[in-house]
Coordinates of C-alpha atoms in Angstrom, one line a residue:
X1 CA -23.3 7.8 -33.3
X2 CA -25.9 10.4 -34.9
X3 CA -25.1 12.5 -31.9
X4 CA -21.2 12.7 -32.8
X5 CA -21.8 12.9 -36.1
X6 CA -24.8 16.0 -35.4
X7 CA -21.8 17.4 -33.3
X8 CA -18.9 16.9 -36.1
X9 CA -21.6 18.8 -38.9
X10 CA -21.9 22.0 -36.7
X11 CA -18.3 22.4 -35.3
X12 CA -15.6 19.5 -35.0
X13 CA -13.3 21.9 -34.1
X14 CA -14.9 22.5 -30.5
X15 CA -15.7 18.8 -30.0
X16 CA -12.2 18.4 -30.5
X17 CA -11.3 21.3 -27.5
X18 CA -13.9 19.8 -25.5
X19 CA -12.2 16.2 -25.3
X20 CA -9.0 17.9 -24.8
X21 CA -10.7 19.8 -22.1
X22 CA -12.0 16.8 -20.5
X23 CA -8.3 14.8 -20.8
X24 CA -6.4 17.8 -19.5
X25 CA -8.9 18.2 -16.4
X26 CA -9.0 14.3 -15.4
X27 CA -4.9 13.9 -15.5
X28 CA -4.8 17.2 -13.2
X29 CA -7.3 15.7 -10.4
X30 CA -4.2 13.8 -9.3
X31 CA -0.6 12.8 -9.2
X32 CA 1.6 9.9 -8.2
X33 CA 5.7 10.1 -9.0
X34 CA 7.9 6.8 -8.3
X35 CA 11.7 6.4 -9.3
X36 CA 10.7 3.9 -11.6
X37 CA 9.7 5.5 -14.5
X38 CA 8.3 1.9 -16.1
X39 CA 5.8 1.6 -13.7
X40 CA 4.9 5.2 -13.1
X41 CA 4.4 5.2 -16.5
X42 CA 2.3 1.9 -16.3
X43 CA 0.3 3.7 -13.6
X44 CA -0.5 6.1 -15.9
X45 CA -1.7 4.0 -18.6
X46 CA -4.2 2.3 -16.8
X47 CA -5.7 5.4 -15.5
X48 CA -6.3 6.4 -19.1
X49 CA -7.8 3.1 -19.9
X50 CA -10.1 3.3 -16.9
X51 CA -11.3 6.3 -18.2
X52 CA -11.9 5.5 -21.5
X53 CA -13.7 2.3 -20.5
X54 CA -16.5 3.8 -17.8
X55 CA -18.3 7.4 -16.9
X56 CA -20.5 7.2 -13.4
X57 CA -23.9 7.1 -15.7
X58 CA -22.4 4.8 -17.6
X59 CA -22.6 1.2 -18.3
X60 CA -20.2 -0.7 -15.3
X61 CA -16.7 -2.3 -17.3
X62 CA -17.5 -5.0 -19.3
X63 CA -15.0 -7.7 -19.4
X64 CA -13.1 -6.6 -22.3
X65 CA -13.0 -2.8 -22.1
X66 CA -13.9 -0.8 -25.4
X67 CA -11.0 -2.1 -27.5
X68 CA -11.6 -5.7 -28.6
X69 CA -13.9 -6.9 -31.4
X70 CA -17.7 -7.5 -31.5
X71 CA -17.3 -11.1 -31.4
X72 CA -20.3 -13.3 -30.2
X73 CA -21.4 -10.9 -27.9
X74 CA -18.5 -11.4 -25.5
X75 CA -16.9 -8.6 -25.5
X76 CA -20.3 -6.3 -23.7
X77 CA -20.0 -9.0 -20.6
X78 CA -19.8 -7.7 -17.4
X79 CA -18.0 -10.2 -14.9
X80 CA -19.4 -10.0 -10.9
X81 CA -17.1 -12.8 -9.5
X82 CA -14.3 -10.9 -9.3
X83 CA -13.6 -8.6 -12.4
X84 CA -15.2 -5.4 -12.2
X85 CA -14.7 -5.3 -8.7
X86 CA -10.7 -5.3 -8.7
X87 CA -10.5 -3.5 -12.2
X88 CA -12.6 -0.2 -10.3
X89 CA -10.5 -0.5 -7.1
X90 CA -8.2 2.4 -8.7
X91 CA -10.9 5.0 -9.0
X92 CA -11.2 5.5 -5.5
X93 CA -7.5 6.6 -4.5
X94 CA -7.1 7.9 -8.0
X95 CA -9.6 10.7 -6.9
X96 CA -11.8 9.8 -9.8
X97 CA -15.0 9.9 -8.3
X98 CA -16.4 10.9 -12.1
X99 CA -15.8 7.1 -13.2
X100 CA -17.4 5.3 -10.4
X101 CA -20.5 3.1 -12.5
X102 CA -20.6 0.8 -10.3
X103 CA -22.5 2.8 -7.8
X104 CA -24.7 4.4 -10.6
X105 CA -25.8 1.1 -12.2
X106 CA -26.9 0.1 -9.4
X107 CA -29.1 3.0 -8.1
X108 CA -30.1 2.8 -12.0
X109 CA -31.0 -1.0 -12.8
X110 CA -31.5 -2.6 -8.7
X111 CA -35.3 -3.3 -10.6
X112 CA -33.5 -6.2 -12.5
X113 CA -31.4 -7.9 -9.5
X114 CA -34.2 -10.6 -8.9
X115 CA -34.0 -11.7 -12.2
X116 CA -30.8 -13.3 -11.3
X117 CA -32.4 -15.6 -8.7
X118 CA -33.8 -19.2 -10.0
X119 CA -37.7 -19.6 -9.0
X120 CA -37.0 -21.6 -6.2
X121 CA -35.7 -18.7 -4.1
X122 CA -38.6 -16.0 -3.3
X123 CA -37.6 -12.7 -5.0
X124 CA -39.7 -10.5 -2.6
X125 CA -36.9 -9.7 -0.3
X126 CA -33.8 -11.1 -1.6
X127 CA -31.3 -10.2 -4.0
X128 CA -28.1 -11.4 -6.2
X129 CA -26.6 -11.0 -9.1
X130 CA -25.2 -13.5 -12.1
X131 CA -22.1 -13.4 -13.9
X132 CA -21.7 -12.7 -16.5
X133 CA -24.5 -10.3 -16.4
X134 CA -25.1 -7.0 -19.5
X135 CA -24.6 -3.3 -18.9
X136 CA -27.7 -3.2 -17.0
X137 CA -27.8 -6.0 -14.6
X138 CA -29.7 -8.4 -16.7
X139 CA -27.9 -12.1 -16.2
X140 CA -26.7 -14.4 -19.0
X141 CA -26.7 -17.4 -19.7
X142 CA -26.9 -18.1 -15.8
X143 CA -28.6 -17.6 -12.2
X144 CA -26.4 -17.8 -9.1
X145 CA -28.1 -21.3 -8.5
X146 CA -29.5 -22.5 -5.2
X147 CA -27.1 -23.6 -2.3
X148 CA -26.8 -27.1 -1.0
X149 CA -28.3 -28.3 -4.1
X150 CA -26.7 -29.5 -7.8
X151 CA -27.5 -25.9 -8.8
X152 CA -25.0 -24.5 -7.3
X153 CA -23.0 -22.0 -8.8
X154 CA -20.0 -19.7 -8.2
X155 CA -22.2 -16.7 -8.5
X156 CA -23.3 -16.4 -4.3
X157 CA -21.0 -13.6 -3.2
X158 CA -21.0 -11.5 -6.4
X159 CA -23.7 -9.2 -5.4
X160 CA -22.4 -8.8 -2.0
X161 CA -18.7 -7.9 -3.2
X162 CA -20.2 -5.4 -5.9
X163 CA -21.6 -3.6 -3.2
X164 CA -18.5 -3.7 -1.0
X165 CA -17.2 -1.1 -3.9
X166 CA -20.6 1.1 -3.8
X167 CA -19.0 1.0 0.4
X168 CA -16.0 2.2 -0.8
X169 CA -17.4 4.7 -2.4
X170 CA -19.5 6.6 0.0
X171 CA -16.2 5.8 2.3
X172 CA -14.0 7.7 -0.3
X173 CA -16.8 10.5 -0.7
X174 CA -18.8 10.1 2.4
X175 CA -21.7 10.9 0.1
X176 CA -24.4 9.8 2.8
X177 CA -26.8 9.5 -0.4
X178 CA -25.1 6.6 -1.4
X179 CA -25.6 4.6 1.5
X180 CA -29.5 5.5 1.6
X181 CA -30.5 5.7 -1.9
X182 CA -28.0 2.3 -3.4
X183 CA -25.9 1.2 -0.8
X184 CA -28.6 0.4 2.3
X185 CA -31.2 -1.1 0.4
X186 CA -29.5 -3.5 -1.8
X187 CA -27.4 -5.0 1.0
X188 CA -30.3 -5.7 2.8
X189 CA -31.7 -8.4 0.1
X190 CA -28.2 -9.2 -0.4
X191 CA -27.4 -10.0 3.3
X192 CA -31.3 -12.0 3.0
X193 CA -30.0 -14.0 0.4
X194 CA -27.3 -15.6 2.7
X195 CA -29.6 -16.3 6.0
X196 CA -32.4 -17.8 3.5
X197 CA -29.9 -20.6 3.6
X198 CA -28.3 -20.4 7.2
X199 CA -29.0 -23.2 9.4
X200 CA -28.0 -23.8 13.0
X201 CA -25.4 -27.3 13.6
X202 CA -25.1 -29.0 16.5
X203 CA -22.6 -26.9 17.8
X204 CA -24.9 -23.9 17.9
X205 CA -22.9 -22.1 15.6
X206 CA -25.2 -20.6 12.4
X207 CA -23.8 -22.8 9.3
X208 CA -24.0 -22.4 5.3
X209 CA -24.7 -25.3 3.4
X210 CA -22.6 -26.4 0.3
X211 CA -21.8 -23.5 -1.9
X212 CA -18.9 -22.7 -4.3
X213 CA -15.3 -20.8 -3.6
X214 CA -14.6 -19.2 -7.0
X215 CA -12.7 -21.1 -9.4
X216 CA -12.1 -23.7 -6.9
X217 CA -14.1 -26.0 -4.9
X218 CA -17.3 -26.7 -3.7
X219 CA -17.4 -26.3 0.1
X220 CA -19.5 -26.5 2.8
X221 CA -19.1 -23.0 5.2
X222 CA -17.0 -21.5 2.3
X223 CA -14.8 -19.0 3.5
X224 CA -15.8 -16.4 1.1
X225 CA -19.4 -16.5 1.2
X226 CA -18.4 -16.5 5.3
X227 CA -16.5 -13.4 4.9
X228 CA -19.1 -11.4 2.9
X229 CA -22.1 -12.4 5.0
X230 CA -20.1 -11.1 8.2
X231 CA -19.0 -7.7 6.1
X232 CA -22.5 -7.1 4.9
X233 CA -24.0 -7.2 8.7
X234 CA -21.7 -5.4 9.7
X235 CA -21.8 -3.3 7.5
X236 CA -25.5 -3.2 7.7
X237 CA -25.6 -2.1 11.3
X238 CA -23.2 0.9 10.2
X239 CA -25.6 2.0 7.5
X240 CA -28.6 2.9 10.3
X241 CA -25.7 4.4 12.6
X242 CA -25.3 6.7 9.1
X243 CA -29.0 7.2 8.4
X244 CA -30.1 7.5 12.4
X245 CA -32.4 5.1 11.5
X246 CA -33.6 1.6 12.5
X247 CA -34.3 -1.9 11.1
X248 CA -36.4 -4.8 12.3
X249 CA -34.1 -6.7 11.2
X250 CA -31.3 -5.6 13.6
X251 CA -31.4 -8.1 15.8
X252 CA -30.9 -10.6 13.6
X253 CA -27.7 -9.5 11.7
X254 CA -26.1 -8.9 15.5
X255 CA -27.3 -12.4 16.4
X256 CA -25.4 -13.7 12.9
X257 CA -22.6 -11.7 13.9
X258 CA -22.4 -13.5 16.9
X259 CA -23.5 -17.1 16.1
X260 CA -21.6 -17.3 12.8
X261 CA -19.3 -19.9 12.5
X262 CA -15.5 -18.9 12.4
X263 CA -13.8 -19.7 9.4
X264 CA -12.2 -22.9 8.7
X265 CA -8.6 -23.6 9.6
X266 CA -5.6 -26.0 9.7
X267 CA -1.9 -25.6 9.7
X268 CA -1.6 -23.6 6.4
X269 CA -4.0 -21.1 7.8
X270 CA -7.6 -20.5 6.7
X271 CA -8.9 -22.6 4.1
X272 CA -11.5 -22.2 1.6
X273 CA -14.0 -24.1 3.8
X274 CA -15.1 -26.7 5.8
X275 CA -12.8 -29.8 5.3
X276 CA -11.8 -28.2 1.8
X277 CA -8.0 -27.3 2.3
X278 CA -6.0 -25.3 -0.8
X279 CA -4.3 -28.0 -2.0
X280 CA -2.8 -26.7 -5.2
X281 CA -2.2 -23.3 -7.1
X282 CA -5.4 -21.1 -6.9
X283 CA -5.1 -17.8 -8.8
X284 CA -8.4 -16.4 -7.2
X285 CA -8.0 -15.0 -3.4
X286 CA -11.3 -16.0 -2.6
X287 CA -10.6 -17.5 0.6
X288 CA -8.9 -14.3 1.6
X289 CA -11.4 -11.8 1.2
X290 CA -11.3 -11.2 4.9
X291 CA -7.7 -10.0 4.2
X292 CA -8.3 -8.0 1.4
X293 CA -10.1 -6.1 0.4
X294 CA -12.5 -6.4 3.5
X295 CA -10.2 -6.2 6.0
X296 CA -11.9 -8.0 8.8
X297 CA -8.5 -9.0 10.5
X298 CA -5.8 -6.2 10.1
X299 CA -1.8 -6.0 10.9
X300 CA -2.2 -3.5 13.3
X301 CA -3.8 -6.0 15.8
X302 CA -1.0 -8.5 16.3
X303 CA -3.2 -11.3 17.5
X304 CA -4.4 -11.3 13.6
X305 CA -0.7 -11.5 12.4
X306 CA -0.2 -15.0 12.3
X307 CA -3.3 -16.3 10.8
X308 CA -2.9 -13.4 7.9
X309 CA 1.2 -14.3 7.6
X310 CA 0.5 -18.1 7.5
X311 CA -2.5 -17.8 5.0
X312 CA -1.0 -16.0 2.5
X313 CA 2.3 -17.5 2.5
X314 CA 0.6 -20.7 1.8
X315 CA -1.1 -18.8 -1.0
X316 CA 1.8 -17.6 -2.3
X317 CA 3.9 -20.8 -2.4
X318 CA 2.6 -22.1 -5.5
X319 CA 1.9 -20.1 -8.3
X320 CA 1.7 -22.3 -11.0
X321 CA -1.9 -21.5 -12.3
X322 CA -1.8 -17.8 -11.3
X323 CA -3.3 -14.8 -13.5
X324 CA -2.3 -11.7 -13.4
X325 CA -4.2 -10.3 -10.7
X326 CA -3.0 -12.8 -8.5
X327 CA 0.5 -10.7 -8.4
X328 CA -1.7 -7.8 -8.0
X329 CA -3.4 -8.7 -5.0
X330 CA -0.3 -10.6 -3.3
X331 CA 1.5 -7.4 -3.9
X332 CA -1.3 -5.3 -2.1
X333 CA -1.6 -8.0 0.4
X334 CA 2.4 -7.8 1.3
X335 CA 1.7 -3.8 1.8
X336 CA -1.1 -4.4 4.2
X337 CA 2.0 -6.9 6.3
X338 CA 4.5 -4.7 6.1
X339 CA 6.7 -6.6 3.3
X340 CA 7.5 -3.9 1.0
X341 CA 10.1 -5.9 -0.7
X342 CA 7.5 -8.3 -1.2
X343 CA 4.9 -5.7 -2.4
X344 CA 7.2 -4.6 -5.0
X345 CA 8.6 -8.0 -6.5
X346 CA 5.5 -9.0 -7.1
X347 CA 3.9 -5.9 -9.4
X348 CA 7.3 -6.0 -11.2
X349 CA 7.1 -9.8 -11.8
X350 CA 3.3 -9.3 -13.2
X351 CA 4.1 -5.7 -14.9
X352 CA 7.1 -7.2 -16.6
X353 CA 5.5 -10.6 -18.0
X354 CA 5.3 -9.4 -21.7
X355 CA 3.7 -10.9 -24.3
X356 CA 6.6 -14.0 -25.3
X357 CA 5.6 -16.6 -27.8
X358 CA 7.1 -19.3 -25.5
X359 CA 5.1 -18.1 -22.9
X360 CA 1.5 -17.5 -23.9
X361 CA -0.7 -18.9 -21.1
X362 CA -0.9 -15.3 -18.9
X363 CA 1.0 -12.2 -20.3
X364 CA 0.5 -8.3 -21.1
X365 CA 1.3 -6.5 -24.4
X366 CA 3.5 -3.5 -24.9
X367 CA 0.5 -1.5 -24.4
X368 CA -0.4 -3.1 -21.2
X369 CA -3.4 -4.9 -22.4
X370 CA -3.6 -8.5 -20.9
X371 CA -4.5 -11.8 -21.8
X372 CA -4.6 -15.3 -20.4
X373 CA -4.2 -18.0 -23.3
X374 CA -6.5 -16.3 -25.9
X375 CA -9.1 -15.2 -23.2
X376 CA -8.6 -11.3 -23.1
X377 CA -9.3 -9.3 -20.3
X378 CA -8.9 -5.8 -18.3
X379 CA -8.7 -6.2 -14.9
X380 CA -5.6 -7.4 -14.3
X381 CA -3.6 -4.2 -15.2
X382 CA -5.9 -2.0 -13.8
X383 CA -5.6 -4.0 -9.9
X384 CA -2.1 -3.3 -10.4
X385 CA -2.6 0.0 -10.4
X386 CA -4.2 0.2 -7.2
X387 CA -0.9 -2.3 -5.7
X388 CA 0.9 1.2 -7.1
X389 CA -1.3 3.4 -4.9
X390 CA -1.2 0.9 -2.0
X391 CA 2.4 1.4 -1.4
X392 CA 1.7 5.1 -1.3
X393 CA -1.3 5.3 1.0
X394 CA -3.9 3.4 2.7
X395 CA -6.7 4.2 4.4
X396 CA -8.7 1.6 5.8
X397 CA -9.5 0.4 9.2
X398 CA -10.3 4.4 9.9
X399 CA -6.7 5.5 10.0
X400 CA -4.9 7.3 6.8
X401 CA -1.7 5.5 6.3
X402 CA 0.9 7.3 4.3
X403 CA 4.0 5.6 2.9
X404 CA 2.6 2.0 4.3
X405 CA 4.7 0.2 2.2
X406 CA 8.2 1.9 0.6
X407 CA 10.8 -0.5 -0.5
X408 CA 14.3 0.5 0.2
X409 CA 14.8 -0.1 -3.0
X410 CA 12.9 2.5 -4.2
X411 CA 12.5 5.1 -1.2
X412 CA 11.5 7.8 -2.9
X413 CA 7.3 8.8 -3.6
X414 CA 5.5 12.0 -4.3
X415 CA 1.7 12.7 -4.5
X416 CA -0.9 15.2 -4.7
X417 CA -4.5 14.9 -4.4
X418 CA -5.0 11.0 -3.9
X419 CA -7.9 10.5 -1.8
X420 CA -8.2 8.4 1.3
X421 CA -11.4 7.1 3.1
X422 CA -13.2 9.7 5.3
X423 CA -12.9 12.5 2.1
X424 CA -9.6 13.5 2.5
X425 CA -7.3 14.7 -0.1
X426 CA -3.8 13.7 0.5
X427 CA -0.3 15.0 -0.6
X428 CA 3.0 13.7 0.3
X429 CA 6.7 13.8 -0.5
X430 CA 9.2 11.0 0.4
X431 CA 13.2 11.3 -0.2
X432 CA 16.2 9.5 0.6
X433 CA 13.9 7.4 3.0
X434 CA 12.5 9.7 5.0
X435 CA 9.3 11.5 4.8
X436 CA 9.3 15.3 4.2
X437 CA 6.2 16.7 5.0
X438 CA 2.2 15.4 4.0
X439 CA -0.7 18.0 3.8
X440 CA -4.4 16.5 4.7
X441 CA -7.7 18.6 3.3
X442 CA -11.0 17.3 5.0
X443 CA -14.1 17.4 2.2
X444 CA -16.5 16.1 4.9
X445 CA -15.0 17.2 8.6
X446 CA -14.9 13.5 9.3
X447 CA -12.5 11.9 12.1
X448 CA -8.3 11.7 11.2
X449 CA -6.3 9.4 12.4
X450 CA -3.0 10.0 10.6
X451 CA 0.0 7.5 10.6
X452 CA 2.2 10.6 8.9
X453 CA 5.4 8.1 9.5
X454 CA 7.6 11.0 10.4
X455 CA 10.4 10.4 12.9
X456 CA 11.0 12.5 15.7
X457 CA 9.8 15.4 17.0
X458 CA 6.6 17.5 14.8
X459 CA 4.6 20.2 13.7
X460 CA 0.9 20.3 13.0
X461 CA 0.0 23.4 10.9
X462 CA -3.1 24.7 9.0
X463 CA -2.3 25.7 5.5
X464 CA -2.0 29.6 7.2
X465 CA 1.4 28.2 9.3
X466 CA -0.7 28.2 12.3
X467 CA -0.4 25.6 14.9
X468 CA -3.4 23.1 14.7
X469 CA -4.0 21.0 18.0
X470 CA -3.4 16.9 17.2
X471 CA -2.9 14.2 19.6
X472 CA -0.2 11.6 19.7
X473 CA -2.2 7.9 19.4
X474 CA 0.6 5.6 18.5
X475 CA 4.6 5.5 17.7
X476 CA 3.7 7.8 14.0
X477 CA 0.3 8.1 14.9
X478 CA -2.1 11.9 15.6
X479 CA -5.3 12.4 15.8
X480 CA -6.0 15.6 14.3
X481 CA -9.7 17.5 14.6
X482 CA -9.9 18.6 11.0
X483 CA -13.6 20.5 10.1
X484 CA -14.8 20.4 6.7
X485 CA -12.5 22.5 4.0
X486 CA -10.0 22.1 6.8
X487 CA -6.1 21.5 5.6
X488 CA -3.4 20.3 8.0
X489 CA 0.3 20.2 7.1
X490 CA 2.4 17.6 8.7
X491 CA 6.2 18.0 8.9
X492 CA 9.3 17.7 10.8
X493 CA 9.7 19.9 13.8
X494 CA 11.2 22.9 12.0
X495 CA 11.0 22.8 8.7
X496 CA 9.7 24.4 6.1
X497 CA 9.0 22.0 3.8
X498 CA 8.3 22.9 0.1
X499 CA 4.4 21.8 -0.9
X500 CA 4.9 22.3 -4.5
X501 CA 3.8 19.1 -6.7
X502 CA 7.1 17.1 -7.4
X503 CA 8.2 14.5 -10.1
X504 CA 10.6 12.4 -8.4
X505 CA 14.4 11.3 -10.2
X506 CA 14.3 8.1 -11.8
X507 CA 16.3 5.2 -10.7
X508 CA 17.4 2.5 -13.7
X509 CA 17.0 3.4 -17.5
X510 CA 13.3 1.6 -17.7
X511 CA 12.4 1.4 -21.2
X512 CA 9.1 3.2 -21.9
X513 CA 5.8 1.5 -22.5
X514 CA 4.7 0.9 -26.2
X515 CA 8.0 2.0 -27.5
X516 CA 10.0 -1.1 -29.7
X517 CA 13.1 -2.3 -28.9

């Protein structure tokens, strides 16, 4: 405060061109255009919300955002079981690399991760992380408690997921000093924490004991504490592929790789852990992580389609205690299955659930903030926004994925500058169906696999018209040897498409957010 008001004493005038400055350069960095003007406009909105809620530097999202009242304390929480995970999702494919906190508090305050263990776990070489914790990693009221024991909390995976999004940044940047400086050596404890508990069962398969599915049940080889133990060894043995390094410790994540038990299954697909079925409406995806967002099993293998169809229709089937980022995640789950229709129906059931005095128990305001009962809250909206951007382009599993996920409904999408795992910058135009052309720029010269999605015959050209060389790796699917700073243009054998940023027609006459009736 004395530094604004310092500022507003010697020229209010330029702190006011500076802030415009700052808002007119972040809404340029990017552009997404739908038919439906409601939630385009929605999309919108929660990017300006991100923004005004976190700066990389800055303190990681509490649970309420910046908006709400000083009341008890609450309102500076920061949630790790889910929360700020989903609500910085958007950031990434946004191309706003200047909000990522996440990554930053980490490299900043990793000193105070042990102070969310309880003395019975040694702190030397193991990590985790309570929730609620403060701006700088210092828990509350809580430690993440000790498996197999009354102390148990649901608190086990939260440091492990957090750092799934410091992945997703160095993925979306391919910032290698992410990975050695925050990345690396905070997975390492956190991937400790888990085998200080592993114990081999008379199958010969390594075993958790009883811990906690979020919001759910207790469970004995809990599916998502399974899921983010095989993740972070995984992801551990790509980290010293990145850093040309080594790790005595190697060995033993490939040996929990390969001993680790498989997750738990029945007829309504996998459940949330040994002998612990999903027996009723569950509005966390816990058990699903493996789905989404970690994408251990993926659609293009069709030996994983029936276990990911069977799970989440199960999932889906009730939704009687849902939030709202339960929509938000079925709807980005349905775009990693090919279910368009179903990606869509659900963001416009959650995006149109406005605040109703009959119905008070999960619903948004006119300004898109969200509550459930009187428990406010900012994720919800803000996972939403990345469903949006998931029906426009993914990029996981090492493949760029444009237009995954188009309803008919609503055929037509334009874009400019999302960003995709690998570094690349991505602009596309859909119309009537069909899509007219995308143009890929490489930041860091890593690998493309495109799925451009155009039929018939092509052309691969750099941003020059000349012919780049690309090779055909699936029905949709080129490879394309793009060097750093290098551009390709994809687009029907031919044409000439123009490149020029485009806001598409609008379909309906959606009433603008904010506006009264």
């Amino acid at each position: 405060m004395a530094e604004v008001a310092r500022t507003l004493a010697e020229d209010p005038d330029e702190l006011v061109r500076a802030h415009r400055g700052w808002w007119n350069r972040f809404y340029r960095r990017s552009l997404l255009s739908v038919p439906d003007k409601r939630i385009q406009d929605f999309y919108w909105i929660q990017l300006y919300k991100a923004a005004c809620a976190t700066r990389a530097g800055g303190p990681s999202m509490s649970e309420w955002g910046p908006w709400y009242p000083e009341t008890g304390g609450s309102w500076t929480a920061v949630w790790w079981n889910l929360n700020v995970q989903i609500a910085t999702w958007l950031i990434q494919g946004s191309n706003h690399p200047e909000l990522g906190s996440v990554t930053s508090t980490f490299k900043e305050f990793e000193k105070n991760l042990p102070l969310s263990l309880p003395p019975e776990i040694p702190s030397e070489q193991i990590y985790a992380l309570s929730h609620p914790s403060d701006w700088t990693l210092r828990p509350g009221a809580h430690t993440v408690g000790v498996p197999g024991t009354p102390t148990k909390t649901d608190n086990n995976g939260n440091l492990s997921w957090a750092v799934h999004n410091v992945w997703l940044s160095y993925r979306h940047t391919m910032d290698i000093r992410i990975v050695r400086d925050v990345l690396y050596p905070i997975l390492v404890k956190a991937v400790n924490y888990y085998d200080h508990f592993l114990y081999e069962g008379g199958d010969g398969k390594l075993h958790l004991p009883l811990t906690r599915s979020p919001e759910y049940a207790d469970a004995v080889d809990c599916t998502y504490d399974l899921s983010l133990l095989r993740w972070g060894c995984a992801t551990l043995l790509d980290c010293l592929r990145i850093l040309r390094t080594d790790n005595p410790r190697a060995g033993r994540w490939r040996e929990i790789l390969r001993r680790l038990v498989d997750y738990p299954r029945d007829a309504t697909g996998v459940t949330i852990g040994a002998d612990t079925p999903l027996a009723d409406s569950h509005r966390h995806f816990s058990h699903m992580l493996w789905l989404y967002p970690l994408h251990e099993l993926t659609w293009d293998r069709p030996a994983d389609r029936d276990i990911m169809r069977t799970t989440v229709d199960h999932w889906t089937e009730d939704r009687s205690l849902w939030a709202g980022y339960s929509y938000a995640a079925a709807s980005s789950m349905a775009s990693r299955m090919g279910r368009p229709d179903d990606a869509l129906d659900f963001l416009t059931t959650f995006t149109g659930n406005l605040f109703d005095e009959s119905h008070m128990d999960c619903y948004m305001t006119a300004n898109t903030m969200y509550a459930e009962d009187t428990n406010l809250g900012i994720e919800s909206p803000l996972s939403a926004a990345q469903s949006i951007l998931d029906m426009g382009i993914q990029s996981h599993g090492g493949v760029v994925r444009v237009f995954p996920s188009v309803s008919r409904r609503r055929p037509d999408v334009s874009f400019q500058a999302l960003r995709a795992q690998g570094a690349f910058l991505v602009d596309a135009d859909r119309s009537g169906g069909r899509t007219r052309w995308v143009r890929v720029h490489s930041e860091a010269g890593a690998p493309l696999v495109l799925q451009h999605g155009i039929a018939g015959a092509i052309d691969v050209r750099d941003e020059h018209g000349r012919r780049l060389r690309y090779r055909e790796t699936g029905p949709g699917r080129i490879e394309i040897p793009l060097g750093r700073d290098e551009t390709a243009v994809v687009a029907p054998r031919g044409a000439q498409p123009d490149l020029r940023p485009r806001d598409v027609p609008a379909v309906g006459d959606a009433k603008p957010w904010g506006l009264p009736d």
